[in-house]
Amino acid sequence: EKSNVPYDIIGEEQLSELVDVFYSRVSQHPDLAPIFPDDLTETARKQKQFLTQFLGGPPLYTEEHGHPMLRARHLPFTITPVRAEAWLTCMKAAMDDVQLNGELRSFFFERLTQTAHHMVNRPDDEG
Ligand code: HEM
């Protein structure tokens, strides 16, 4: 029987590729690079865990780090509307790179858009 769980559709391998390509774009984006660590290995590892559970897969992030509380975990960083759009632009390009298409892409991107907007904690002029 075919699973309707988004994580089962994308799979571990494509999700992992997506996150790696995404952070290589983040590290080169002028609006994002300044707030991220130089070494994104650990960031990417946590993001793979988080997105696994975000898409209905096993709760890998929570098992290791506790409740995500994503907005609280982002408060130490200045996240302006411009940075949220930059984040989403990198994600869209990463989805192109790994050829994530179709219904899963639109569903996933829509949920990421909502979450990214929820992370905004400063107006643009304070960025
Ligand atoms: C961590 C920026 C949106 C999930 C981080 C970190 C930064 C950041 C600077 C810390 C990296 C580190 O020290 O390793 C941003 C910006 C966003 C954004 C500018 C724009 C809106 C999102 C979204 C999600 C997300 C939409 C989820 C869908 C995470 C996770 C972590 C993280 C899971 C790791 C938290 C931890 O340390 O346990 N983000 N983020 N972020 N972000 Fe974001």
Tab-separated table of C-alpha atoms in Angstrom, residues 20 54 82 90 92 101 110 116:
chain	number	residue	atom	x	y	z
A	20	ASP	CA	22.628	20.195	1.782
A	54	PHE	CA	7.789	18.285	9.879
A	82	VAL	CA	13.816	40.427	3.866
A	90	CYS	CA	17.202	29.648	-1.262
A	92	LYS	CA	12.906	27.331	-3.829
A	101	ASN	CA	8.294	18.888	-8.111
A	110	GLU	CA	3.469	26.401	1.406
A	116	ALA	CA	9.307	31.333	7.731
